Amino acid sequence: MLALITGTALQAVFPKPTSSAFRNTPYGAPSGPILKVPIGGNRVYCLNRHGLEGQTAAHLVNYRANIWALKELGITRVIATATVGGINPSLDRGDLVVPDQVIDYTYGREQTFVGMRKINHFDFTFPFDTDLRDTLIRSLPAQFQSEQHMVGTYGVTQGPRFETAAEIDRFRQDGCDLVGMTLMPEAALAREAEIRYAALCLVVNPAAGVEEGEVDIEDTATVTKRAIQGLGGMLERVVELIQ
Ligand code: HPA
């Protein structure tokens, strides 16, 4: 069973939910209700990781509760969407990228279900599910069927502030193509919970220092609004292929 974990903006492009369930978990409350939304001919569970009103910033999201609640519901696959800054200079505003790797720069986030006494390592060499990534890549619009959109390393920062130009320089040297605040610990928790997980990223700004001057925060909202209109159709295709 498939669920989408989305950011705030995407909610606007989906049809009205047909039902909504709130589930508490041993880790506390998830970000909001899990909505059942008709997408194409299918009903898909959707959870906005920032809450229905977008009130929860990335560093305050209860990622454990979100993944736990989805697991309890019987979810076996998750497609996550996330807006990002582009570090790779070949990426433009409005581009879609299916990342294949992650570097986690966050701190202080609850990142495991594993308890103190039990040592329980798990493989995370390839953080995203291969089959779900293939489906996302196949569903990318024609203009994004090129290398820089089909792979990419996502650097996860703590937020809520954007980065300094020097930090982005360092991330570039580390091999990051994208920067965002949300995919970790979400992806790792999904792996622990044995939920297949892949992400679709929307570039909404060049990361700090990639272009001259400061990051235009207002422009990121405009780019997001414009770009998500096209995203509904793509996610319909993705859901169709996965169901
Ligand atoms: N940095 C971090 N997170 C982001 C950015 C960025 O430039 N753009 C969108 N989310």
mmCIF file of C-alpha atoms and ligand atoms in Angstrom:
data_model
loop_
_atom_site.group_PDB
_atom_site.id
_atom_site.type_symbol
_atom_site.label_atom_id
_atom_site.label_comp_id
_atom_site.label_asym_id
_atom_site.label_seq_id
_atom_site.Cartn_x
_atom_site.Cartn_y
_atom_site.Cartn_z
ATOM 1 C CA MET A 1 0.000 0.000 0.000
ATOM 2 C CA LEU A 2 1.314 3.381 -1.050
ATOM 3 C CA ALA A 3 1.528 6.669 0.837
ATOM 4 C CA LEU A 4 2.806 10.058 -0.192
ATOM 5 C CA ILE A 5 4.644 12.168 2.352
ATOM 6 C CA THR A 6 4.448 15.688 1.037
ATOM 7 C CA GLY A 7 5.439 19.201 1.855
ATOM 8 C CA THR A 8 2.789 21.833 2.329
ATOM 9 C CA ALA A 9 2.463 23.204 -1.186
ATOM 10 C CA LEU A 10 1.521 19.963 -2.882
ATOM 11 C CA GLN A 11 -1.718 19.581 -0.969
ATOM 12 C CA ALA A 12 -3.216 22.320 -3.122
ATOM 13 C CA VAL A 13 -2.945 20.271 -6.329
ATOM 14 C CA PHE A 14 -4.662 17.153 -4.990
ATOM 15 C CA PRO A 15 -8.416 16.603 -5.019
ATOM 16 C CA LYS A 16 -10.267 16.793 -1.698
ATOM 17 C CA PRO A 17 -9.622 13.835 0.606
ATOM 18 C CA THR A 18 -12.387 11.280 0.977
ATOM 19 C CA SER A 19 -11.420 10.417 4.525
ATOM 20 C CA SER A 20 -8.994 11.400 7.191
ATOM 21 C CA ALA A 21 -7.582 9.443 10.130
ATOM 22 C CA PHE A 22 -5.487 10.662 13.013
ATOM 23 C CA ARG A 23 -3.381 8.032 14.748
ATOM 24 C CA ASN A 24 -1.390 8.548 17.893
ATOM 25 C CA THR A 25 1.827 6.525 18.262
ATOM 26 C CA PRO A 26 4.219 5.461 21.042
ATOM 27 C CA TYR A 27 6.429 8.298 19.757
ATOM 28 C CA GLY A 28 3.737 10.936 20.048
ATOM 29 C CA ALA A 29 1.476 12.550 17.502
ATOM 30 C CA PRO A 30 2.236 12.530 13.774
ATOM 31 C CA SER A 31 2.329 15.849 11.935
ATOM 32 C CA GLY A 32 -1.376 15.647 11.136
ATOM 33 C CA PRO A 33 -4.134 13.372 9.905
ATOM 34 C CA ILE A 34 -3.419 10.791 7.248
ATOM 35 C CA LEU A 35 -5.687 11.703 4.359
ATOM 36 C CA LYS A 36 -7.103 9.348 1.780
ATOM 37 C CA VAL A 37 -6.996 11.207 -1.518
ATOM 38 C CA PRO A 38 -8.357 10.087 -4.902
ATOM 39 C CA ILE A 39 -5.422 10.434 -7.300
ATOM 40 C CA GLY A 40 -6.216 9.295 -10.823
ATOM 41 C CA GLY A 41 -8.387 6.211 -10.364
ATOM 42 C CA ASN A 42 -6.720 5.290 -7.065
ATOM 43 C CA ARG A 43 -7.068 6.264 -3.444
ATOM 44 C CA VAL A 44 -3.730 7.070 -1.881
ATOM 45 C CA TYR A 45 -2.785 7.890 1.674
ATOM 46 C CA CYS A 46 -1.176 11.309 2.038
ATOM 47 C CA LEU A 47 0.595 12.804 5.028
ATOM 48 C CA ASN A 48 1.852 16.360 5.055
ATOM 49 C CA ARG A 49 5.012 16.243 7.137
ATOM 50 C CA HIS A 50 4.597 19.918 8.067
ATOM 51 C CA GLY A 51 0.997 19.486 9.242
ATOM 52 C CA LEU A 52 -2.220 20.505 7.504
ATOM 53 C CA GLU A 53 -1.478 24.197 7.881
ATOM 54 C CA GLY A 54 2.241 23.836 7.232
ATOM 55 C CA GLN A 55 2.850 24.866 10.824
ATOM 56 C CA THR A 56 5.672 22.441 11.721
ATOM 57 C CA ALA A 57 9.183 23.411 10.587
ATOM 58 C CA ALA A 58 11.467 20.641 9.314
ATOM 59 C CA HIS A 59 13.598 20.462 12.467
ATOM 60 C CA LEU A 60 10.470 20.016 14.640
ATOM 61 C CA VAL A 61 8.717 17.348 12.582
ATOM 62 C CA ASN A 62 8.052 14.146 14.547
ATOM 63 C CA TYR A 63 9.510 11.883 11.861
ATOM 64 C CA ARG A 64 9.268 8.799 14.068
ATOM 65 C CA ALA A 65 5.553 9.299 14.715
ATOM 66 C CA ASN A 66 4.914 9.902 11.009
ATOM 67 C CA ILE A 67 6.646 6.718 9.859
ATOM 68 C CA TRP A 68 5.182 4.681 12.737
ATOM 69 C CA ALA A 69 1.627 5.832 11.959
ATOM 70 C CA LEU A 70 2.058 4.896 8.284
ATOM 71 C CA LYS A 71 3.491 1.500 9.208
ATOM 72 C CA GLU A 72 0.554 0.807 11.529
ATOM 73 C CA LEU A 73 -1.791 1.638 8.698
ATOM 74 C CA GLY A 74 -0.148 -1.065 6.582
ATOM 75 C CA ILE A 75 1.841 1.219 4.295
ATOM 76 C CA THR A 76 4.636 -0.638 2.474
ATOM 77 C CA ARG A 77 5.881 2.066 0.093
ATOM 78 C CA VAL A 78 6.367 5.792 0.439
ATOM 79 C CA ILE A 79 7.000 8.437 -2.176
ATOM 80 C CA ALA A 80 8.232 11.589 -0.475
ATOM 81 C CA THR A 81 8.250 14.988 -2.086
ATOM 82 C CA ALA A 82 10.541 17.796 -1.007
ATOM 83 C CA THR A 83 11.522 21.248 -2.208
ATOM 84 C CA VAL A 84 15.263 21.849 -2.438
ATOM 85 C CA GLY A 85 17.939 24.352 -3.317
ATOM 86 C CA GLY A 86 20.091 23.463 -6.324
ATOM 87 C CA ILE A 87 23.834 23.166 -5.699
ATOM 88 C CA ASN A 88 24.667 21.538 -9.028
ATOM 89 C CA PRO A 89 24.835 24.555 -11.382
ATOM 90 C CA SER A 90 23.146 22.618 -14.185
ATOM 91 C CA LEU A 91 19.907 22.603 -12.172
ATOM 92 C CA ASP A 92 17.299 25.306 -12.744
ATOM 93 C CA ARG A 93 14.359 26.621 -10.765
ATOM 94 C CA GLY A 94 11.387 24.319 -11.350
ATOM 95 C CA ASP A 95 13.533 21.249 -12.150
ATOM 96 C CA LEU A 96 12.600 17.830 -10.779
ATOM 97 C CA VAL A 97 15.274 15.467 -9.466
ATOM 98 C CA VAL A 98 15.087 11.877 -8.213
ATOM 99 C CA PRO A 99 17.974 11.698 -5.735
ATOM 100 C CA ASP A 100 19.967 8.486 -5.281
ATOM 101 C CA GLN A 101 22.099 9.457 -2.290
ATOM 102 C CA VAL A 102 21.913 11.420 0.951
ATOM 103 C CA ILE A 103 24.388 13.128 3.255
ATOM 104 C CA ASP A 104 22.900 13.950 6.640
ATOM 105 C CA TYR A 105 24.099 17.216 8.221
ATOM 106 C CA THR A 106 21.222 17.460 10.689
ATOM 107 C CA TYR A 107 21.616 17.236 14.451
ATOM 108 C CA GLY A 108 19.406 16.642 17.471
ATOM 109 C CA ARG A 109 16.656 14.865 15.543
ATOM 110 C CA GLU A 110 15.244 11.586 16.851
ATOM 111 C CA GLN A 111 16.525 9.281 14.172
ATOM 112 C CA THR A 112 15.846 5.711 15.169
ATOM 113 C CA PHE A 113 13.256 3.343 16.571
ATOM 114 C CA VAL A 114 16.099 1.233 17.946
ATOM 115 C CA GLY A 115 16.292 1.256 21.738
ATOM 116 C CA MET A 116 19.323 1.903 23.916
ATOM 117 C CA ARG A 117 19.992 -1.719 24.848
ATOM 118 C CA LYS A 118 19.606 -3.457 21.543
ATOM 119 C CA ILE A 119 22.295 -2.869 18.946
ATOM 120 C CA ASN A 120 20.568 -3.169 15.635
ATOM 121 C CA HIS A 121 22.491 -1.973 12.600
ATOM 122 C CA PHE A 122 20.923 -1.985 9.187
ATOM 123 C CA ASP A 123 22.217 -1.436 5.705
ATOM 124 C CA PHE A 124 21.723 2.029 4.243
ATOM 125 C CA THR A 125 24.273 1.957 1.398
ATOM 126 C CA PHE A 126 21.574 2.943 -1.064
ATOM 127 C CA PRO A 127 19.072 5.005 0.914
ATOM 128 C CA PHE A 128 16.314 4.998 -1.719
ATOM 129 C CA ASP A 129 14.370 2.033 -3.087
ATOM 130 C CA THR A 130 15.550 1.082 -6.581
ATOM 131 C CA ASP A 131 12.143 0.097 -7.971
ATOM 132 C CA LEU A 132 10.390 3.217 -6.692
ATOM 133 C CA ARG A 133 13.219 5.371 -8.065
ATOM 134 C CA ASP A 134 12.849 3.674 -11.464
ATOM 135 C CA THR A 135 9.122 4.424 -11.441
ATOM 136 C CA LEU A 136 9.751 8.062 -10.553
ATOM 137 C CA ILE A 137 12.395 8.394 -13.268
ATOM 138 C CA ARG A 138 10.111 6.812 -15.874
ATOM 139 C CA SER A 139 7.389 9.274 -14.892
ATOM 140 C CA LEU A 140 9.583 12.377 -15.130
ATOM 141 C CA PRO A 141 8.393 14.788 -17.813
ATOM 142 C CA ALA A 142 10.439 14.643 -21.043
ATOM 143 C CA GLN A 143 12.440 17.790 -20.279
ATOM 144 C CA PHE A 144 13.839 16.113 -17.154
ATOM 145 C CA GLN A 145 14.928 12.867 -18.801
ATOM 146 C CA SER A 146 18.628 13.639 -18.389
ATOM 147 C CA GLU A 147 21.410 12.629 -16.019
ATOM 148 C CA GLN A 148 21.247 15.577 -13.613
ATOM 149 C CA HIS A 149 17.555 14.843 -12.962
ATOM 150 C CA MET A 150 17.833 11.071 -12.584
ATOM 151 C CA VAL A 151 20.507 10.979 -9.893
ATOM 152 C CA GLY A 152 21.735 13.379 -7.259
ATOM 153 C CA THR A 153 23.047 13.599 -3.743
ATOM 154 C CA TYR A 154 20.737 15.378 -1.329
ATOM 155 C CA GLY A 155 22.442 17.148 1.600
ATOM 156 C CA VAL A 156 20.069 17.426 4.549
ATOM 157 C CA THR A 157 20.463 20.539 6.702
ATOM 158 C CA GLN A 158 18.911 21.399 10.000
ATOM 159 C CA GLY A 159 17.129 24.618 9.052
ATOM 160 C CA PRO A 160 15.009 26.584 9.432
ATOM 161 C CA ARG A 161 17.557 29.049 8.103
ATOM 162 C CA PHE A 162 19.051 28.543 4.667
ATOM 163 C CA GLU A 163 22.798 27.956 4.430
ATOM 164 C CA THR A 164 25.759 30.288 4.157
ATOM 165 C CA ALA A 165 27.651 30.426 0.854
ATOM 166 C CA ALA A 166 30.626 28.755 2.573
ATOM 167 C CA GLU A 167 28.449 25.904 3.825
ATOM 168 C CA ILE A 168 27.137 25.322 0.307
ATOM 169 C CA ASP A 169 30.734 25.351 -1.007
ATOM 170 C CA ARG A 170 31.548 22.656 1.496
ATOM 171 C CA PHE A 171 28.479 20.608 0.572
ATOM 172 C CA ARG A 172 29.496 20.868 -3.101
ATOM 173 C CA GLN A 173 32.967 19.567 -2.252
ATOM 174 C CA ASP A 174 31.289 16.733 -0.363
ATOM 175 C CA GLY A 175 29.419 15.841 -3.552
ATOM 176 C CA CYS A 176 25.960 17.294 -2.850
ATOM 177 C CA ASP A 177 23.801 18.325 -5.813
ATOM 178 C CA LEU A 178 20.787 19.394 -3.766
ATOM 179 C CA VAL A 179 20.135 20.826 -0.326
ATOM 180 C CA GLY A 180 16.974 20.515 1.720
ATOM 181 C CA MET A 181 15.819 20.016 5.278
ATOM 182 C CA THR A 182 13.505 17.031 5.339
ATOM 183 C CA LEU A 183 14.613 13.691 3.909
ATOM 184 C CA MET A 184 16.529 12.664 7.033
ATOM 185 C CA PRO A 185 15.805 11.005 9.321
ATOM 186 C CA GLU A 186 12.641 10.213 7.325
ATOM 187 C CA ALA A 187 14.408 7.922 4.816
ATOM 188 C CA ALA A 188 16.356 6.055 7.508
ATOM 189 C CA LEU A 189 13.276 5.541 9.678
ATOM 190 C CA ALA A 190 11.417 4.167 6.669
ATOM 191 C CA ARG A 191 14.275 1.700 6.084
ATOM 192 C CA GLU A 192 14.167 0.646 9.735
ATOM 193 C CA ALA A 193 10.414 0.151 9.483
ATOM 194 C CA GLU A 194 10.941 -1.871 6.276
ATOM 195 C CA ILE A 195 8.970 0.591 4.202
ATOM 196 C CA ARG A 196 10.286 1.129 0.675
ATOM 197 C CA TYR A 197 11.017 4.812 0.218
ATOM 198 C CA ALA A 198 12.040 7.135 -2.618
ATOM 199 C CA ALA A 199 11.901 10.885 -3.092
ATOM 200 C CA LEU A 200 11.028 13.413 -5.745
ATOM 201 C CA CYS A 201 12.684 16.810 -5.304
ATOM 202 C CA LEU A 202 11.598 20.126 -6.735
ATOM 203 C CA VAL A 203 14.321 22.745 -7.148
ATOM 204 C CA VAL A 204 12.907 26.072 -5.969
ATOM 205 C CA ASN A 205 16.078 28.161 -5.712
ATOM 206 C CA PRO A 206 19.779 28.084 -6.504
ATOM 207 C CA ALA A 207 21.439 27.305 -3.139
ATOM 208 C CA ALA A 208 23.263 30.091 -1.291
ATOM 209 C CA GLY A 209 26.147 31.537 -3.310
ATOM 210 C CA VAL A 210 25.373 29.537 -6.479
ATOM 211 C CA GLU A 211 24.119 32.763 -8.065
ATOM 212 C CA GLU A 212 25.317 36.217 -7.141
ATOM 213 C CA GLY A 213 23.609 37.868 -4.178
ATOM 214 C CA GLU A 214 21.320 36.470 -1.513
ATOM 215 C CA VAL A 215 18.711 33.741 -1.869
ATOM 216 C CA ASP A 216 15.409 35.346 -2.834
ATOM 217 C CA ILE A 217 13.061 33.659 -0.359
ATOM 218 C CA GLU A 218 9.905 35.188 -1.834
ATOM 219 C CA ASP A 219 10.839 33.902 -5.254
ATOM 220 C CA THR A 220 11.027 30.334 -3.876
ATOM 221 C CA ALA A 221 7.323 30.556 -3.026
ATOM 222 C CA THR A 222 6.496 31.785 -6.536
ATOM 223 C CA VAL A 223 8.571 29.031 -8.163
ATOM 224 C CA THR A 224 6.935 26.422 -5.925
ATOM 225 C CA LYS A 225 3.416 27.584 -6.781
ATOM 226 C CA ARG A 226 4.139 27.536 -10.488
ATOM 227 C CA ALA A 227 5.960 24.190 -10.517
ATOM 228 C CA ILE A 228 3.524 22.163 -8.446
ATOM 229 C CA GLN A 229 0.771 22.665 -11.014
ATOM 230 C CA GLY A 230 2.625 20.227 -13.276
ATOM 231 C CA LEU A 231 3.419 17.860 -10.454
ATOM 232 C CA GLY A 232 -0.143 16.605 -9.925
ATOM 233 C CA GLY A 233 -0.140 14.913 -13.354
ATOM 234 C CA MET A 234 3.226 13.307 -12.762
ATOM 235 C CA LEU A 235 2.189 11.906 -9.386
ATOM 236 C CA GLU A 236 -0.952 10.503 -10.986
ATOM 237 C CA ARG A 237 1.288 8.582 -13.395
ATOM 238 C CA VAL A 238 3.503 7.412 -10.523
ATOM 239 C CA VAL A 239 0.535 6.184 -8.493
ATOM 240 C CA GLU A 240 -0.881 4.430 -11.551
ATOM 241 C CA LEU A 241 2.397 2.559 -12.110
ATOM 242 C CA ILE A 242 2.853 1.581 -8.470
ATOM 243 C CA GLN A 243 -0.685 0.457 -7.606
HETATM 244 N N1 HPA B 1 18.383 25.184 1.527
HETATM 245 C C1 HPA B 1 17.758 24.349 2.389
HETATM 246 N N2 HPA B 1 16.523 23.916 2.212
HETATM 247 C C2 HPA B 1 15.853 24.340 1.119
HETATM 248 C C3 HPA B 1 16.445 25.225 0.196
HETATM 249 C C4 HPA B 1 17.772 25.669 0.405
HETATM 250 O O1 HPA B 1 18.358 26.445 -0.361
HETATM 251 N N3 HPA B 1 15.495 25.476 -0.759
HETATM 252 C C5 HPA B 1 14.388 24.755 -0.412
HETATM 253 N N4 HPA B 1 14.604 24.067 0.727
#
